[in-house]
Tab-separated table of C-alpha atoms in Angstrom:
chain	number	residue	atom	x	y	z
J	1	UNK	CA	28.031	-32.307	3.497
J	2	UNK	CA	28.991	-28.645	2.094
J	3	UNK	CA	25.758	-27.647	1.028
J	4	UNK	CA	24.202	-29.546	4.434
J	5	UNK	CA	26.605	-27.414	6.442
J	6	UNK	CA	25.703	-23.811	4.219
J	7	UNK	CA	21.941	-24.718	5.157
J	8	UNK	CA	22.593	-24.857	8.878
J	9	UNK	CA	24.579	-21.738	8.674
J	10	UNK	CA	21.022	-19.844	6.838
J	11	UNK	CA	18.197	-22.181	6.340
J	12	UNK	CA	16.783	-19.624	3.792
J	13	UNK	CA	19.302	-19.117	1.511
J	14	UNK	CA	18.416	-21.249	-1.343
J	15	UNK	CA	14.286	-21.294	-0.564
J	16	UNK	CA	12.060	-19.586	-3.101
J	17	UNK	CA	9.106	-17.559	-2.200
J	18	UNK	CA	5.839	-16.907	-4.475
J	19	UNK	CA	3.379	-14.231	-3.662
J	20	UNK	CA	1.251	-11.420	-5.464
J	21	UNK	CA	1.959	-7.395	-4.114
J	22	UNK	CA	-0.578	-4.380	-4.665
J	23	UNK	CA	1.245	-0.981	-3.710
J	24	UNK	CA	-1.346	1.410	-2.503
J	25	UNK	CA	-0.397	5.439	-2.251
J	26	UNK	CA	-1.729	7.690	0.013
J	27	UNK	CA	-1.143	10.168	-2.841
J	28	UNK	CA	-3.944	8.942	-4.486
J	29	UNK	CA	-6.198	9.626	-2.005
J	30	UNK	CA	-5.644	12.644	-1.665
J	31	UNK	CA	-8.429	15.176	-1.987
J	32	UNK	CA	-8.833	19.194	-1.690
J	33	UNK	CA	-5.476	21.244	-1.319
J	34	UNK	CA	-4.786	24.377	-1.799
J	35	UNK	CA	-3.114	26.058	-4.910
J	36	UNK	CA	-0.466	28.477	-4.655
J	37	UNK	CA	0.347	30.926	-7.269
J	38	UNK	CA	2.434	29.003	-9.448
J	39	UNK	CA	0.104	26.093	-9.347
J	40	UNK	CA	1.869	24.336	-6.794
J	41	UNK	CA	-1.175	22.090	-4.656
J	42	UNK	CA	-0.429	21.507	-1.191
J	43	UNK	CA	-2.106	19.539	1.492
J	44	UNK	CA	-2.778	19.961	5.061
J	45	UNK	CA	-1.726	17.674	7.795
J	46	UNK	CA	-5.278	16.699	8.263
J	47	UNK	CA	-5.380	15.645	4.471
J	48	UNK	CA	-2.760	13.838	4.262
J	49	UNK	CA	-4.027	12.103	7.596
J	50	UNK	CA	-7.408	11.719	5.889
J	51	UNK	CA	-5.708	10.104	2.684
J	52	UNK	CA	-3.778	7.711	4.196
J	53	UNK	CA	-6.417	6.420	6.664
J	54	UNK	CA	-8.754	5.790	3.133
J	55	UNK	CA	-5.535	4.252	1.784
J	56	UNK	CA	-5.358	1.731	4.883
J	57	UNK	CA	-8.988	1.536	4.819
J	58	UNK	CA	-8.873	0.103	1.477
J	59	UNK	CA	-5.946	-2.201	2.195
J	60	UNK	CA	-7.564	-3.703	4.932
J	61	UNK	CA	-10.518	-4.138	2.814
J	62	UNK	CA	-8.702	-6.676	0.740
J	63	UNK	CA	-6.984	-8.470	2.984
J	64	UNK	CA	-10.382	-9.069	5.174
J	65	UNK	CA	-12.268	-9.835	2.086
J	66	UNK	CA	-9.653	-13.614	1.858
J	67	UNK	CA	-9.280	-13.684	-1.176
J	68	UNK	CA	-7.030	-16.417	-1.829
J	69	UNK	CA	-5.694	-16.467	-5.362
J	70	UNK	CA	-3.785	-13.940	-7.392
J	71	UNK	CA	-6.894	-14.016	-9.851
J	72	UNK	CA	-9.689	-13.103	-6.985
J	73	UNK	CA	-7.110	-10.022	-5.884
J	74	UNK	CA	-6.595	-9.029	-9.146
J	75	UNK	CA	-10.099	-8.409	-9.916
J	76	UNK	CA	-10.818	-6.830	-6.230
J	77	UNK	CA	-8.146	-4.685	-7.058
J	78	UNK	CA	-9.548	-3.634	-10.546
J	79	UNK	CA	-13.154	-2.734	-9.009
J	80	UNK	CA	-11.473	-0.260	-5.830
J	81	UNK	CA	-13.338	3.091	-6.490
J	82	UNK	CA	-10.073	4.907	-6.620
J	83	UNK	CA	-8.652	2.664	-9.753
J	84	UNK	CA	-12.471	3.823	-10.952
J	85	UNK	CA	-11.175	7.259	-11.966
J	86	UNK	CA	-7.680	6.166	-13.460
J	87	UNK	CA	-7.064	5.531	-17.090
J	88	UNK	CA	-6.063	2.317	-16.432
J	89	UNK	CA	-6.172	0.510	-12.731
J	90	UNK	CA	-3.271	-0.598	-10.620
J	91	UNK	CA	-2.111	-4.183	-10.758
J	92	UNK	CA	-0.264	-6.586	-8.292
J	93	UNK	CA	2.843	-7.880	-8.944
J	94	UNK	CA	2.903	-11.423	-8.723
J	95	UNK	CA	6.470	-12.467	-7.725
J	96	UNK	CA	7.040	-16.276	-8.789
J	97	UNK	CA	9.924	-18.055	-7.331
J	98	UNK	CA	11.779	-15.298	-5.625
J	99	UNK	CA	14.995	-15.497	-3.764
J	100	UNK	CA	14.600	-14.284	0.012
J	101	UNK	CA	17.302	-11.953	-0.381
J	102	UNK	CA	15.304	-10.208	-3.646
J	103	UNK	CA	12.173	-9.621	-1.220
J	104	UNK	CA	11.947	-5.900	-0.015
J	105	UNK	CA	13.150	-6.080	3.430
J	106	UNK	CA	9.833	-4.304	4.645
J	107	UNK	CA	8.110	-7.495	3.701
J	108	UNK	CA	10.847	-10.059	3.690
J	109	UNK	CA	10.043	-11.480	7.914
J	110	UNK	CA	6.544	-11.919	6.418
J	111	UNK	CA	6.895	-13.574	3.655
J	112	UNK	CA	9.794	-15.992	4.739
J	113	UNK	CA	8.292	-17.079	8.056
J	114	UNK	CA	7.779	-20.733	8.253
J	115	UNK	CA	4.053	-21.120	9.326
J	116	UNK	CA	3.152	-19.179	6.202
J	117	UNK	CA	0.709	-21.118	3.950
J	118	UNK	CA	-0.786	-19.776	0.264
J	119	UNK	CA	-3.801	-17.654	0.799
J	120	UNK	CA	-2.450	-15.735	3.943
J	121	UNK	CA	-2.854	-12.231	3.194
J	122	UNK	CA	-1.690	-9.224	4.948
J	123	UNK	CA	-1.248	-5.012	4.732
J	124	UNK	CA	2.430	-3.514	5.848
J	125	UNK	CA	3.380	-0.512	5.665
J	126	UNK	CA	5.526	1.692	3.012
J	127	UNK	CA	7.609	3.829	4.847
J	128	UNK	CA	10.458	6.056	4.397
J	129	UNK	CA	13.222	7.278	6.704
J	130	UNK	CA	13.680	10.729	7.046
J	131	UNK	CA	16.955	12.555	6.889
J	132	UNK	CA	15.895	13.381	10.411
J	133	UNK	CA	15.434	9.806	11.843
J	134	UNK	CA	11.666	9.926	11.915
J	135	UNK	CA	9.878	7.816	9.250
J	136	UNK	CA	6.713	8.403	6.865
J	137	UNK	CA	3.958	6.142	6.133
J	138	UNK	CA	3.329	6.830	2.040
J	139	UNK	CA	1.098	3.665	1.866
J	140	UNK	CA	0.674	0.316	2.193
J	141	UNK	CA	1.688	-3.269	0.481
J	142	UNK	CA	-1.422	-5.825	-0.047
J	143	UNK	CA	0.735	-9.356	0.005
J	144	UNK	CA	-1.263	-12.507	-1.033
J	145	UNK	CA	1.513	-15.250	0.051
J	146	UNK	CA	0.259	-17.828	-2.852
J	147	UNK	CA	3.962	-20.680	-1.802
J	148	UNK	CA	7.451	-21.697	-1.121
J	149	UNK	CA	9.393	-24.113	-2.050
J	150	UNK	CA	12.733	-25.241	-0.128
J	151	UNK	CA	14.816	-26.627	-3.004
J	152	UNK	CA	14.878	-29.794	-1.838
J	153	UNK	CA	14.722	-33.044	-3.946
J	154	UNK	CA	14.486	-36.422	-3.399
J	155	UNK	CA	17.901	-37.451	-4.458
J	156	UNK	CA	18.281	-41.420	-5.979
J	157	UNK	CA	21.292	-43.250	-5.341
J	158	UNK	CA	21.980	-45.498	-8.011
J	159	UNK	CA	24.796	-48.471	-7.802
J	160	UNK	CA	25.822	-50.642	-10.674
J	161	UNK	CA	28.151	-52.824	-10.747
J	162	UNK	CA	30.498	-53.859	-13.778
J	163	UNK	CA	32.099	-57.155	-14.425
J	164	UNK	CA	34.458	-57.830	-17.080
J	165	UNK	CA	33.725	-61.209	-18.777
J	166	UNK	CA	36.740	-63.736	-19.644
J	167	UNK	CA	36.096	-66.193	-21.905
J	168	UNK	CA	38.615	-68.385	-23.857
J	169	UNK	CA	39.466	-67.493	-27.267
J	170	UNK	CA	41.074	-68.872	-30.329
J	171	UNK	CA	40.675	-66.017	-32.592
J	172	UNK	CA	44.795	-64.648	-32.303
């Protein structure tokens, strides 16, 4: 009846979410600049506009392409031209059995809502407030929801019953 009662009070406490992540930086798209003296590069509003379009471009890429296994994105992710020119490319994170409390709160709605079913696949965005108020878009999230489960088990009641046998004796 406790634990009944805890559910009612937050039906997602003790559900577990599974899903893959790909972070995707604007900062990598990033192209021109100018250098200052001391080798400092700086961008230009339009490049950093520029980069993070390319950076959503990308993301939305992925997510139209529906792929619907952690495998599939993996490998999509692998062959993006930007993870062409790294050393070695960006992975996801796949997140197995995850508390909805551990799920970034940009993400968290997404990933816990109810109708969600493995292969759904969506962009959000990365942001960050600003000591001003005003938030920044740095990127984007690729989530590939891949399950859930809601901790609940079948329970079996089991009943026995015990009977104490009397029989005569004539051992003392």
């Amino acid at each position: 009846d406790e634990i009944a009662a805890k559910d009612a009070e937050d039906p997602l406490a003790n559900n577990l979410y599974s899903y893959s992540t790909y972070i995707m930086y604007a900062s990598d798209y990033l192209e021109g600049g100018t250098e200052d003296e001391e080798g400092n590069i700086t961008y230009s509003d339009d490049e950093n506009a520029a980069a993070l379009a390319a950076c959503e471009a990308n993301a939305k890429a992925l997510v139209d392409a529906g792929y619907t296994t952690a495998a599939e994105l993996e490998a999509a992710i692998a062959a993006l031209p930007i993870n062409e020119k790294a050393s070695t490319s960006s992975t996801s994170m796949n997140r197995e059995d995850i508390r909805y409390t551990s799920i970034a709160s940009f993400m968290r709605e997404w990933v816990t809502d109810p109708s969600r079913q493995p292969g759904d696949m969506t962009y959000l965005e990365r942001a960050t407030t600003n000591s001003d108020g005003s938030t920044t878009v740095g990127g984007y999230n690729v989530i590939l929801f891949t399950g859930s489960d809601d901790n609940e088990f079948p329970l079996v009641n089991v009943r026995h019953i015990l009977k104490q046998f009397t029989t005569p004796t004539t051992d003392p």
